[in-house]
PDB file of C-alpha atoms in Angstrom:
ATOM      1  CA  GLY A 206      14.756 -23.169   2.701  1.00  0.00           C
ATOM      2  CA  LEU A 207      17.569 -20.829   2.769  1.00  0.00           C
ATOM      3  CA  ALA A 208      18.962 -22.949   5.650  1.00  0.00           C
ATOM      4  CA  VAL A 209      19.129 -26.265   3.644  1.00  0.00           C
ATOM      5  CA  ALA A 210      20.688 -24.290   0.698  1.00  0.00           C
ATOM      6  CA  ARG A 211      23.822 -22.682   2.644  1.00  0.00           C
ATOM      7  CA  LEU A 212      24.039 -26.185   4.237  1.00  0.00           C
ATOM      8  CA  THR A 213      24.454 -27.808   1.151  1.00  0.00           C
ATOM      9  CA  ALA A 214      27.020 -25.531  -0.206  1.00  0.00           C
ATOM     10  CA  TYR A 215      28.826 -25.968   3.055  1.00  0.00           C
ATOM     11  CA  PHE A 216      28.973 -29.623   2.976  1.00  0.00           C
ATOM     12  CA  GLY A 217      29.583 -29.780  -0.704  1.00  0.00           C
ATOM     13  CA  LEU A 218      26.512 -31.924  -1.618  1.00  0.00           C
ATOM     14  CA  ALA A 219      25.656 -32.323  -5.215  1.00  0.00           C
ATOM     15  CA  ALA A 220      22.231 -31.607  -5.402  1.00  0.00           C
ATOM     16  CA  VAL A 221      18.945 -30.792  -3.586  1.00  0.00           C
ATOM     17  CA  TYR A 222      15.743 -32.206  -4.296  1.00  0.00           C
ATOM     18  CA  ALA A 223      12.650 -30.967  -2.064  1.00  0.00           C
ATOM     19  CA  VAL A 224       8.960 -31.234  -1.509  1.00  0.00           C
ATOM     20  CA  VAL A 225       8.912 -27.466  -0.703  1.00  0.00           C
ATOM     21  CA  GLY A 226      11.726 -24.991  -1.513  1.00  0.00           C
ATOM     22  CA  SER A 227      11.820 -21.223  -1.058  1.00  0.00           C
ATOM     23  CA  ASP A 228      12.778 -18.320  -3.397  1.00  0.00           C
ATOM     24  CA  SER A 229      15.897 -17.433  -1.378  1.00  0.00           C
ATOM     25  CA  ALA A 230      17.120 -21.079  -1.346  1.00  0.00           C
ATOM     26  CA  ALA A 231      16.782 -21.291  -5.198  1.00  0.00           C
ATOM     27  CA  GLU A 232      18.738 -17.958  -5.326  1.00  0.00           C
ATOM     28  CA  GLU A 233      21.507 -19.245  -2.999  1.00  0.00           C
ATOM     29  CA  LEU A 234      21.578 -22.684  -4.995  1.00  0.00           C
ATOM     30  CA  ASP A 235      21.747 -20.770  -8.304  1.00  0.00           C
ATOM     31  CA  ARG A 236      24.589 -18.843  -7.042  1.00  0.00           C
ATOM     32  CA  ALA A 237      26.541 -21.736  -5.806  1.00  0.00           C
ATOM     33  CA  GLY A 238      25.925 -23.742  -9.096  1.00  0.00           C
ATOM     34  CA  ILE A 239      24.168 -26.733  -7.237  1.00  0.00           C
ATOM     35  CA  PRO A 240      21.207 -28.223  -9.229  1.00  0.00           C
ATOM     36  CA  TYR A 241      18.055 -28.324  -7.481  1.00  0.00           C
ATOM     37  CA  GLU A 242      14.280 -29.608  -7.938  1.00  0.00           C
ATOM     38  CA  PHE A 243      11.632 -28.338  -5.589  1.00  0.00           C
ATOM     39  CA  ALA A 244       8.103 -29.818  -6.123  1.00  0.00           C
ATOM     40  CA  GLU A 245       6.455 -26.649  -4.876  1.00  0.00           C
ATOM     41  CA  SER A 246       8.075 -23.263  -5.095  1.00  0.00           C
ATOM     42  CA  VAL A 247       7.133 -20.819  -2.384  1.00  0.00           C
ATOM     43  CA  PRO A 248       8.172 -17.225  -1.500  1.00  0.00           C
ATOM     44  CA  LEU A 249       9.223 -18.156   1.835  1.00  0.00           C
ATOM     45  CA  ILE A 250       9.511 -20.951   4.630  1.00  0.00           C
ATOM     46  CA  MET A 251       6.591 -20.232   7.160  1.00  0.00           C
ATOM     47  CA  ASN A 252       6.775 -20.626  11.043  1.00  0.00           C
ATOM     48  CA  ARG A 253       4.717 -23.473  12.367  1.00  0.00           C
ATOM     49  CA  SER A 254       1.750 -21.123  13.268  1.00  0.00           C
ATOM     50  CA  GLY A 255       1.952 -19.690   9.592  1.00  0.00           C
ATOM     51  CA  ASP A 256       1.922 -16.126  10.851  1.00  0.00           C
ATOM     52  CA  GLY A 257       5.765 -15.387  10.049  1.00  0.00           C
ATOM     53  CA  ARG A 258       9.112 -16.549   8.739  1.00  0.00           C
ATOM     54  CA  CYS A 259      10.663 -19.757   9.895  1.00  0.00           C
ATOM     55  CA  PRO A 260      13.033 -19.175  12.910  1.00  0.00           C
ATOM     56  CA  ILE A 261      15.761 -21.080  11.337  1.00  0.00           C
ATOM     57  CA  GLU A 262      15.201 -19.109   8.023  1.00  0.00           C
ATOM     58  CA  ASN A 263      15.687 -16.039   9.981  1.00  0.00           C
ATOM     59  CA  LEU A 264      18.981 -17.177  11.288  1.00  0.00           C
ATOM     60  CA  ALA A 265      20.447 -18.303   7.807  1.00  0.00           C
ATOM     61  CA  ALA A 266      19.314 -15.059   6.756  1.00  0.00           C
ATOM     62  CA  SER A 267      21.696 -13.560   9.309  1.00  0.00           C
ATOM     63  CA  GLY A 268      24.488 -15.389   8.136  1.00  0.00           C
ATOM     64  CA  GLY A 269      26.436 -14.206   5.010  1.00  0.00           C
ATOM     65  CA  THR A 270      28.185 -17.278   3.937  1.00  0.00           C
ATOM     66  CA  PRO A 271      27.319 -21.009   3.872  1.00  0.00           C
ATOM     67  CA  GLU A 272      30.144 -21.452   6.545  1.00  0.00           C
ATOM     68  CA  ASP A 273      28.430 -18.400   8.839  1.00  0.00           C
ATOM     69  CA  THR A 274      25.184 -19.951   8.490  1.00  0.00           C
ATOM     70  CA  TYR A 275      26.603 -23.408   9.599  1.00  0.00           C
ATOM     71  CA  ARG A 276      27.854 -21.817  12.583  1.00  0.00           C
ATOM     72  CA  VAL A 277      24.989 -19.591  13.497  1.00  0.00           C
ATOM     73  CA  LEU A 278      22.631 -22.706  13.331  1.00  0.00           C
ATOM     74  CA  VAL A 279      25.162 -25.085  15.349  1.00  0.00           C
ATOM     75  CA  ARG A 280      25.224 -22.419  17.929  1.00  0.00           C
ATOM     76  CA  PHE A 281      21.458 -21.898  18.016  1.00  0.00           C
ATOM     77  CA  LEU A 282      20.609 -25.829  18.093  1.00  0.00           C
ATOM     78  CA  PHE A 283      23.500 -27.089  20.340  1.00  0.00           C
ATOM     79  CA  GLY A 284      25.040 -23.927  21.887  1.00  0.00           C
ATOM     80  CA  LYS A 285      28.363 -25.121  20.577  1.00  0.00           C
ATOM     81  CA  GLU A 286      31.044 -23.273  18.537  1.00  0.00           C
ATOM     82  CA  ASP A 287      33.607 -25.855  17.956  1.00  0.00           C
ATOM     83  CA  VAL A 288      31.649 -28.364  16.113  1.00  0.00           C
ATOM     84  CA  VAL A 289      33.961 -29.837  13.844  1.00  0.00           C
ATOM     85  CA  HIS A 290      33.050 -30.262   9.914  1.00  0.00           C
ATOM     86  CA  SER A 291      32.478 -33.834  10.259  1.00  0.00           C
ATOM     87  CA  GLY A 292      29.387 -32.966  12.372  1.00  0.00           C
ATOM     88  CA  VAL A 293      30.575 -34.864  15.543  1.00  0.00           C
ATOM     89  CA  ALA A 294      31.929 -32.788  18.690  1.00  0.00           C
ATOM     90  CA  LYS A 295      31.490 -33.848  22.347  1.00  0.00           C
ATOM     91  CA  GLY A 296      29.323 -36.622  21.806  1.00  0.00           C
ATOM     92  CA  ILE A 297      26.708 -34.463  19.696  1.00  0.00           C
ATOM     93  CA  GLN A 298      25.457 -36.102  16.524  1.00  0.00           C
ATOM     94  CA  LEU A 299      24.416 -33.605  13.943  1.00  0.00           C
TER      95      LEU A 299
END
């Protein structure tokens, strides 16, 4: 979804190949000029119970840029603000 698309742009990956991709992910990847292929395209990535949007997608939507999204997700997942670009900080492997 959008979170993966923004992280792909942030880390400078060349392309995305996914089983499922959202419309917002496709828009973000198009904007970033990153080629992608989804086996299935969906309007949005749903939460586990299927009654709302995935919480990670909600967090990604709150960050305006790929870097903002990276920082929001790291803060949410690890409670850290100072995770370095390499993905390793204070013993945490991303």
